[in-house]
PDB file of N, CA and C in Angstrom:
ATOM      1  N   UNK A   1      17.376  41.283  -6.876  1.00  0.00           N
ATOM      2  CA  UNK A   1      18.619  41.956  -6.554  1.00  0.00           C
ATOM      3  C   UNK A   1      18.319  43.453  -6.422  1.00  0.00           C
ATOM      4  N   UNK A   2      18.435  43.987  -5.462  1.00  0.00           N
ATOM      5  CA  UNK A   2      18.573  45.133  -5.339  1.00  0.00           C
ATOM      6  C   UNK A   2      19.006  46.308  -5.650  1.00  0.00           C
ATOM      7  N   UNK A   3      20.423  46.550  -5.729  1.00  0.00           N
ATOM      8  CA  UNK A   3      21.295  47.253  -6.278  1.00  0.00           C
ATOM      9  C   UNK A   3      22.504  46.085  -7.129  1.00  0.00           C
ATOM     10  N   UNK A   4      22.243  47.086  -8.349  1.00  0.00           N
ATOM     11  CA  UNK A   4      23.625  46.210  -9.267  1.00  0.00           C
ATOM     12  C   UNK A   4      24.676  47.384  -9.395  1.00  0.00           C
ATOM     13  N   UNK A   5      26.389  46.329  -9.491  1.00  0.00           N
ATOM     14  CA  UNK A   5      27.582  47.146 -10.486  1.00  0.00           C
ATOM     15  C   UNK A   5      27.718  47.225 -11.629  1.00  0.00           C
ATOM     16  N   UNK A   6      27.609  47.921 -12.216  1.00  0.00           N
ATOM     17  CA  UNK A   6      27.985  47.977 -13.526  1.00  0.00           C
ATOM     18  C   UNK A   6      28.971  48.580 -14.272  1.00  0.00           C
ATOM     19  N   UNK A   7      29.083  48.264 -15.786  1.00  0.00           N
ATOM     20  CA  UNK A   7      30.419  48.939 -16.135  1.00  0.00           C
ATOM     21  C   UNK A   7      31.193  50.030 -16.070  1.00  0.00           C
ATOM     22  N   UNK A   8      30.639  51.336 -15.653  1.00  0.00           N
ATOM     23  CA  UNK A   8      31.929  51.959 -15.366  1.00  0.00           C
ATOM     24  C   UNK A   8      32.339  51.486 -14.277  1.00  0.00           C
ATOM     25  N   UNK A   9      32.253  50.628 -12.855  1.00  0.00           N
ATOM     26  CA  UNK A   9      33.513  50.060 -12.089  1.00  0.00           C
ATOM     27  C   UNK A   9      34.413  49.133 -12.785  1.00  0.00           C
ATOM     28  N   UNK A  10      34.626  48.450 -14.381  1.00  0.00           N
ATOM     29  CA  UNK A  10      35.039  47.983 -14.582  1.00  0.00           C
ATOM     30  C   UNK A  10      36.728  48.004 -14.908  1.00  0.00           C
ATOM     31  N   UNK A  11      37.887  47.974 -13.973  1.00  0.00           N
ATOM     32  CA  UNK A  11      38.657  48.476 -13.940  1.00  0.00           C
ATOM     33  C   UNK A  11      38.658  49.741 -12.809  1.00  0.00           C
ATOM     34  N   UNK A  12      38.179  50.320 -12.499  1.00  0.00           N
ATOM     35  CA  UNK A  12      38.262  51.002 -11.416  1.00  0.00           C
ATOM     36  C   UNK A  12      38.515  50.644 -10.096  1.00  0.00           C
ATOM     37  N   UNK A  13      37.328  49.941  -9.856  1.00  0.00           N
ATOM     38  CA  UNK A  13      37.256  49.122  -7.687  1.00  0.00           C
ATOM     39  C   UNK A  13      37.476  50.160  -7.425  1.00  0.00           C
ATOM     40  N   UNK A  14      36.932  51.193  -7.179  1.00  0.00           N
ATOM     41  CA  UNK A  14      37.322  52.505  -5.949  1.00  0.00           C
ATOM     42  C   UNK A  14      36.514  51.668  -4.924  1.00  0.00           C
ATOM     43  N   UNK A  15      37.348  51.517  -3.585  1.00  0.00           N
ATOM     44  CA  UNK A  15      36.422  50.837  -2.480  1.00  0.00           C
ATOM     45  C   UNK A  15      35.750  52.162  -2.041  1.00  0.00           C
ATOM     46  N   UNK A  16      35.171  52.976  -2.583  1.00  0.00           N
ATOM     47  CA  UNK A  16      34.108  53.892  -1.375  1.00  0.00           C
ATOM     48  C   UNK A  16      32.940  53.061  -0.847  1.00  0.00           C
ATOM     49  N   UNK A  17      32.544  52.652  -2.155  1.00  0.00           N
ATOM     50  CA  UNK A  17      31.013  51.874  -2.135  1.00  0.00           C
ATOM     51  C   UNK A  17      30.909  51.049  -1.036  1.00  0.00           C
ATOM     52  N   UNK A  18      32.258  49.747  -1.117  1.00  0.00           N
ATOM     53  CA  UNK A  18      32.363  48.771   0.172  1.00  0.00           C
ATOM     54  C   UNK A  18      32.164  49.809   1.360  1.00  0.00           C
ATOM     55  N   UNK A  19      33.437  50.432   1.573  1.00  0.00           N
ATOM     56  CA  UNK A  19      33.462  51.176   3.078  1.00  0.00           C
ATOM     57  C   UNK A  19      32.259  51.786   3.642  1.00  0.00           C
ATOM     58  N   UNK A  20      31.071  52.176   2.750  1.00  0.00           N
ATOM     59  CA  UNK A  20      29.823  52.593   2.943  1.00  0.00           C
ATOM     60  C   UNK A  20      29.051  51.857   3.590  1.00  0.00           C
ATOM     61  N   UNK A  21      28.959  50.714   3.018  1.00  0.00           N
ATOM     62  CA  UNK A  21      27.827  49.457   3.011  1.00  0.00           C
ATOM     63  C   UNK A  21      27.735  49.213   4.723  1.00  0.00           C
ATOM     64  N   UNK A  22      26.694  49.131   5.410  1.00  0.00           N
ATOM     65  CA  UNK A  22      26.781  49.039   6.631  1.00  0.00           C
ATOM     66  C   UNK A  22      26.144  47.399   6.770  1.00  0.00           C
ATOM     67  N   UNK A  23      26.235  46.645   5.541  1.00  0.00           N
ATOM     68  CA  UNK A  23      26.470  45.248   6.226  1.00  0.00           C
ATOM     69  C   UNK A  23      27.295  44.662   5.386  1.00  0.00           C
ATOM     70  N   UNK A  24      28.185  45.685   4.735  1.00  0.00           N
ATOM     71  CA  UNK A  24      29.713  44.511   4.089  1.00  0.00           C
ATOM     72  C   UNK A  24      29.373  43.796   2.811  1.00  0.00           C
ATOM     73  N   UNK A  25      28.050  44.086   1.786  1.00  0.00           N
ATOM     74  CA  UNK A  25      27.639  43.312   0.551  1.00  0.00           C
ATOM     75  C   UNK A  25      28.262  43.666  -0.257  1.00  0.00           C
ATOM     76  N   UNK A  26      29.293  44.216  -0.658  1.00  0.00           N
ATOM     77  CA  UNK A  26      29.829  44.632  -1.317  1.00  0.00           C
ATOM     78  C   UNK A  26      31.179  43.951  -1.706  1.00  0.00           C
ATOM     79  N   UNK A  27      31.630  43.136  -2.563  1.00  0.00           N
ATOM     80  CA  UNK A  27      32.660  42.381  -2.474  1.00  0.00           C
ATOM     81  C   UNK A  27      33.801  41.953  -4.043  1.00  0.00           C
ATOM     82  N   UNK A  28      34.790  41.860  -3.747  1.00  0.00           N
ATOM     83  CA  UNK A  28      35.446  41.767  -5.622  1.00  0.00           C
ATOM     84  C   UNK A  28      37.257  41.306  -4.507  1.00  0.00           C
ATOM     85  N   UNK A  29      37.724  40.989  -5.347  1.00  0.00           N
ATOM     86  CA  UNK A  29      39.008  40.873  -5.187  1.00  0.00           C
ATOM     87  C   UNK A  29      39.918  41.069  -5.985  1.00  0.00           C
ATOM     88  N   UNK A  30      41.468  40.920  -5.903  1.00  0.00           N
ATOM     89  CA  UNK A  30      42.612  41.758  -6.843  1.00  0.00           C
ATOM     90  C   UNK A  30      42.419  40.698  -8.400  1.00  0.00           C
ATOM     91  N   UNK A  31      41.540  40.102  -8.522  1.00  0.00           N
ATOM     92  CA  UNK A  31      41.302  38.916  -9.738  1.00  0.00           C
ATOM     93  C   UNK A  31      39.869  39.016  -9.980  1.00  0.00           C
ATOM     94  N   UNK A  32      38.899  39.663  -9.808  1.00  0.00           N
ATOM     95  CA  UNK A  32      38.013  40.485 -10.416  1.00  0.00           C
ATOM     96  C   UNK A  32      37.845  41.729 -11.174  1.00  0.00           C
ATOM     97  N   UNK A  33      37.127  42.093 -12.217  1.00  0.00           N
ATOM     98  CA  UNK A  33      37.297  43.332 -12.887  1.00  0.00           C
ATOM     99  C   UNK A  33      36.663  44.236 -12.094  1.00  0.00           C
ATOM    100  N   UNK A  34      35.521  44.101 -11.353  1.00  0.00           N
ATOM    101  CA  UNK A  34      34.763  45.125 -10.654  1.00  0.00           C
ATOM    102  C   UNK A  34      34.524  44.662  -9.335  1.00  0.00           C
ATOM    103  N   UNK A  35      33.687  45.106  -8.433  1.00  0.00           N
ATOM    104  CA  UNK A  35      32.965  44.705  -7.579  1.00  0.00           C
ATOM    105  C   UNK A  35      31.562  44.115  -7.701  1.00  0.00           C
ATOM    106  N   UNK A  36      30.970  43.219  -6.368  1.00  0.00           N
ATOM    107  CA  UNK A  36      29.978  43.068  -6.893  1.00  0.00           C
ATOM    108  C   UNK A  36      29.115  43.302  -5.190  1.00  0.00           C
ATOM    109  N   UNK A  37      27.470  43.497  -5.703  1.00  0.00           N
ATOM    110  CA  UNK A  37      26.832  43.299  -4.429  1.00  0.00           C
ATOM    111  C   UNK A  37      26.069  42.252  -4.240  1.00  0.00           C
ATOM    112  N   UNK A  38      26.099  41.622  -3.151  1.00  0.00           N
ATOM    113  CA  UNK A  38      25.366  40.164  -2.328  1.00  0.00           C
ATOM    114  C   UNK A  38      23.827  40.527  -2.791  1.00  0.00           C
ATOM    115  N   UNK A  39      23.016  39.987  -3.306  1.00  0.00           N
ATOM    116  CA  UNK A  39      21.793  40.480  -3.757  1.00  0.00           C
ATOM    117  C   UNK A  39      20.901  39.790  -2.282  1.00  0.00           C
ATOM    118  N   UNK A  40      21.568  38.668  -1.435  1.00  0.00           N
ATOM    119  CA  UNK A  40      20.626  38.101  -0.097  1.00  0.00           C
ATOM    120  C   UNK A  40      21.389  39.071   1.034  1.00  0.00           C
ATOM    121  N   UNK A  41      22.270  39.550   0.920  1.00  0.00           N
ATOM    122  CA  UNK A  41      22.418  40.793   2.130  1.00  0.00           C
ATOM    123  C   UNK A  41      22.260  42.034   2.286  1.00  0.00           C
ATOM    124  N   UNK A  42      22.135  42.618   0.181  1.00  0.00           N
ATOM    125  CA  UNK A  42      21.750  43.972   0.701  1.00  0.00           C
ATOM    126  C   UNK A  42      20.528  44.586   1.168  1.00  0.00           C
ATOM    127  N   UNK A  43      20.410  45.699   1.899  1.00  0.00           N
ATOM    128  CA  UNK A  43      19.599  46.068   2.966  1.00  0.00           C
ATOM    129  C   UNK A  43      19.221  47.288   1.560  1.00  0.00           C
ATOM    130  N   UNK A  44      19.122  47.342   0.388  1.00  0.00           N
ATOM    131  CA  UNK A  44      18.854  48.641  -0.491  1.00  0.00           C
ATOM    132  C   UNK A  44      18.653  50.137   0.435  1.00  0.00           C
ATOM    133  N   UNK A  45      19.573  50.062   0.322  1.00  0.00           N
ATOM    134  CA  UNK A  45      19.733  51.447   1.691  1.00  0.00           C
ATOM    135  C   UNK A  45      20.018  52.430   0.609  1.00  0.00           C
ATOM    136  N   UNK A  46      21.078  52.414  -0.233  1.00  0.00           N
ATOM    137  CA  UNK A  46      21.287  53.208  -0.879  1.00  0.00           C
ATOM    138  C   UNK A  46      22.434  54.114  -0.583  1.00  0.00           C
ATOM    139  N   UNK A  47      23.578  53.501   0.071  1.00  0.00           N
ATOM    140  CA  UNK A  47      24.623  54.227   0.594  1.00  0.00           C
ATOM    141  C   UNK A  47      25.835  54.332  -0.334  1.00  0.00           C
ATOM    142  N   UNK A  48      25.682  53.349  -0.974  1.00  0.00           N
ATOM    143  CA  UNK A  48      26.568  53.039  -2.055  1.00  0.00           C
ATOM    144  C   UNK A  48      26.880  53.687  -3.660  1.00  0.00           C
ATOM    145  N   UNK A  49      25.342  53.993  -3.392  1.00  0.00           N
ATOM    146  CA  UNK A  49      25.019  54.977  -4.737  1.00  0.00           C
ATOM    147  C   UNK A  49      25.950  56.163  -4.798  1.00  0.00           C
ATOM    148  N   UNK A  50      25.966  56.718  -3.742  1.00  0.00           N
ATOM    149  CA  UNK A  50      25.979  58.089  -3.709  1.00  0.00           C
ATOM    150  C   UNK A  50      27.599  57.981  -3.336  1.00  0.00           C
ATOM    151  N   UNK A  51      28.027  57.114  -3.000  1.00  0.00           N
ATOM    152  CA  UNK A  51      29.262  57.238  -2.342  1.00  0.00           C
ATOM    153  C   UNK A  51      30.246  56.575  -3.548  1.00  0.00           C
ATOM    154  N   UNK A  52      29.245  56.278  -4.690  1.00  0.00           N
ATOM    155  CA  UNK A  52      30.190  55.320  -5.476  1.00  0.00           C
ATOM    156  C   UNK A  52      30.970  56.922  -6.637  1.00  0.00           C
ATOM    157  N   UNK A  53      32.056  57.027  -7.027  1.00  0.00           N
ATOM    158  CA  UNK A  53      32.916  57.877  -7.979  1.00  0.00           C
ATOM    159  C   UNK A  53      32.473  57.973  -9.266  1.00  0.00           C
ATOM    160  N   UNK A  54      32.206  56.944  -9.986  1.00  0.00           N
ATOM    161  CA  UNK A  54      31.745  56.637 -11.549  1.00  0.00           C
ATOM    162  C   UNK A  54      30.796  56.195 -11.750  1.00  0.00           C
ATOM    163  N   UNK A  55      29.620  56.746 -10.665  1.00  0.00           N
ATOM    164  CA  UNK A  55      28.159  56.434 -10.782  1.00  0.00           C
ATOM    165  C   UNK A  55      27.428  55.127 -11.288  1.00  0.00           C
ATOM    166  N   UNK A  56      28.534  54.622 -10.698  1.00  0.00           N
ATOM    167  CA  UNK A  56      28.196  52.601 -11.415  1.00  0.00           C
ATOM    168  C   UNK A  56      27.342  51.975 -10.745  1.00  0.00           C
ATOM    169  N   UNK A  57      26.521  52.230  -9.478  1.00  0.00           N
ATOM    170  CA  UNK A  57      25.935  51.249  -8.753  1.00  0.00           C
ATOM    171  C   UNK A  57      24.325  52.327  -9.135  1.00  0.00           C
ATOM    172  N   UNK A  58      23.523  50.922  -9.385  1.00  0.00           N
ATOM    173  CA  UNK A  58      21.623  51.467  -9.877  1.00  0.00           C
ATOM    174  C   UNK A  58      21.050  50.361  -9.460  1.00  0.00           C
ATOM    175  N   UNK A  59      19.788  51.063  -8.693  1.00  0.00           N
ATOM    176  CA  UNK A  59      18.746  49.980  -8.227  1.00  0.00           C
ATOM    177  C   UNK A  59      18.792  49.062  -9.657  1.00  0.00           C
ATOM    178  N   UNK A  60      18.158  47.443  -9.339  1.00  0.00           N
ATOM    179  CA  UNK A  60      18.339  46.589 -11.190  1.00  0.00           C
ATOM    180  C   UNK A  60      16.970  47.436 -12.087  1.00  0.00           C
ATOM    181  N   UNK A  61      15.856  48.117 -11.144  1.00  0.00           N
ATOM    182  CA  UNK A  61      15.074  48.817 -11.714  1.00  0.00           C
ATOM    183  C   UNK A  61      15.063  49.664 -12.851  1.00  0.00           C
ATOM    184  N   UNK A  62      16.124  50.336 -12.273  1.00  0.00           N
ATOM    185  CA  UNK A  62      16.767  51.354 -12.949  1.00  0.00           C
ATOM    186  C   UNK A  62      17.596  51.509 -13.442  1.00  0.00           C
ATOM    187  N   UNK A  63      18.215  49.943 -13.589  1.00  0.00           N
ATOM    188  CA  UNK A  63      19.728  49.823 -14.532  1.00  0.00           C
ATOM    189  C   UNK A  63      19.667  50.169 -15.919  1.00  0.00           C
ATOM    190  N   UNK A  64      20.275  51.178 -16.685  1.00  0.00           N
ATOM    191  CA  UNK A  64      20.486  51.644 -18.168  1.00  0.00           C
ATOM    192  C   UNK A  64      20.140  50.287 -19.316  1.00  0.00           C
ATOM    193  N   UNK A  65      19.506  50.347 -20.431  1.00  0.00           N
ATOM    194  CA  UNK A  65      19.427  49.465 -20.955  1.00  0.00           C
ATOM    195  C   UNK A  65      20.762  48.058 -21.719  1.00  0.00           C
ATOM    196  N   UNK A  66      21.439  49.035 -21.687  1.00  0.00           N
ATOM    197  CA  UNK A  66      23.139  48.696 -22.157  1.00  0.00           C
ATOM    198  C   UNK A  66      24.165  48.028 -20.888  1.00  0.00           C
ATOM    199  N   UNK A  67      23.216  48.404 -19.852  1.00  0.00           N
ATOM    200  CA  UNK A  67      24.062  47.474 -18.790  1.00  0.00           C
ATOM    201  C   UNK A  67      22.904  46.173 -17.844  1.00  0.00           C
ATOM    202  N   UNK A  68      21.965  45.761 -18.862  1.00  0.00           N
ATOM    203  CA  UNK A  68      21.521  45.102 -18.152  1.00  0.00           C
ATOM    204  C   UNK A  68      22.251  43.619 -17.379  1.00  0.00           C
ATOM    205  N   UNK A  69      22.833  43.414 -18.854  1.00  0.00           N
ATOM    206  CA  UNK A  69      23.488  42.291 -18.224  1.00  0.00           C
ATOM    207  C   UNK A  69      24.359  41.961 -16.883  1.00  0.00           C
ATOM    208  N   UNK A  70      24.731  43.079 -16.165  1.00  0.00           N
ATOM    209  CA  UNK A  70      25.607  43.417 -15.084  1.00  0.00           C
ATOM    210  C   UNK A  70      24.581  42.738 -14.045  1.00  0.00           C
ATOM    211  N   UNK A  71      23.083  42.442 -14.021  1.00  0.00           N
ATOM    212  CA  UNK A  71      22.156  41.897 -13.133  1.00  0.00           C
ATOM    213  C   UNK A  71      22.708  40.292 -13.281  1.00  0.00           C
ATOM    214  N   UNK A  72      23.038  39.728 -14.426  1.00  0.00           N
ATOM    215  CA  UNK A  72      23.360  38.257 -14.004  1.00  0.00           C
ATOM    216  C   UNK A  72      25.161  38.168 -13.864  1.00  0.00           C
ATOM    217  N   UNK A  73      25.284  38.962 -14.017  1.00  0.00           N
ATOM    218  CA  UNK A  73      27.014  39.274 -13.629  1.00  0.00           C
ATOM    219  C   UNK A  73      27.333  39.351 -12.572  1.00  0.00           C
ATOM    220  N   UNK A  74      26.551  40.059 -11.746  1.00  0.00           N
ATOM    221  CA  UNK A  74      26.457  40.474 -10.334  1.00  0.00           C
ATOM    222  C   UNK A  74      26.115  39.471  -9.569  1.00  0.00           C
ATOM    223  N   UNK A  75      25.545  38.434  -9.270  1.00  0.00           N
ATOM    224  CA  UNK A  75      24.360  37.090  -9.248  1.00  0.00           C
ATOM    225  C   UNK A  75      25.390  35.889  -9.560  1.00  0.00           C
ATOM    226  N   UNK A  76      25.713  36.335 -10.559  1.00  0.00           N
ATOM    227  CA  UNK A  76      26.694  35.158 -10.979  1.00  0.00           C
ATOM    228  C   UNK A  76      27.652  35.086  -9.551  1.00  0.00           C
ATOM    229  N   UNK A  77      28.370  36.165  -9.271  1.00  0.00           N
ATOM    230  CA  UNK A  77      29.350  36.198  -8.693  1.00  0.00           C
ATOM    231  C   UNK A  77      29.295  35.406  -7.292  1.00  0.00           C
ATOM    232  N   UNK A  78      27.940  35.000  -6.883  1.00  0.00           N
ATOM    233  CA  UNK A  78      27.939  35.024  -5.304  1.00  0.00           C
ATOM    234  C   UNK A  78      27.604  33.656  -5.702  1.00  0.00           C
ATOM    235  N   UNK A  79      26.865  32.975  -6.784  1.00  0.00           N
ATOM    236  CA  UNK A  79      26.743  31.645  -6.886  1.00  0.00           C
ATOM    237  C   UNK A  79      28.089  30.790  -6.694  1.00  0.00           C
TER     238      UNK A  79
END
């Protein structure tokens, strides 16, 4: 997986991140807590990062130790 969400979108969904994404991996609905990203469509471009408000989206490389779990959260979602 490329890029994960993690908890600070939880309760937030600011769609910047989606509107960024130039192939649409980005996905959650009004019955999700956050968003999540397609780990087989994203292109790790990195558009999302920067465009996200509450600095929630990190390569899984580089995900904080306290949010690892957001990698099978994220994963989960598309199964």
């Amino acid at each position: 997986m490329p890029h994960v969400i993690a908890e600070p979108c939880v309760g937030v969904k600011d769609k910047a991140c989606a509107s960024v994404c130039p192939v649409q991996a980005i996905n959650g609905s009004d019955d999700t807590p956050q968003f999540y990203i397609n780990p087989d469509e994203c292109l790790d471009c990195g558009a999302c990062m920067s465009a996200c408000p509450v600095e929630a989206i990190y390569p899984d490389t580089d995900l904080p130790e306290q949010w690892q779990k957001y990698i099978e959260i994220n994963a989960e979602f598309y199964k």
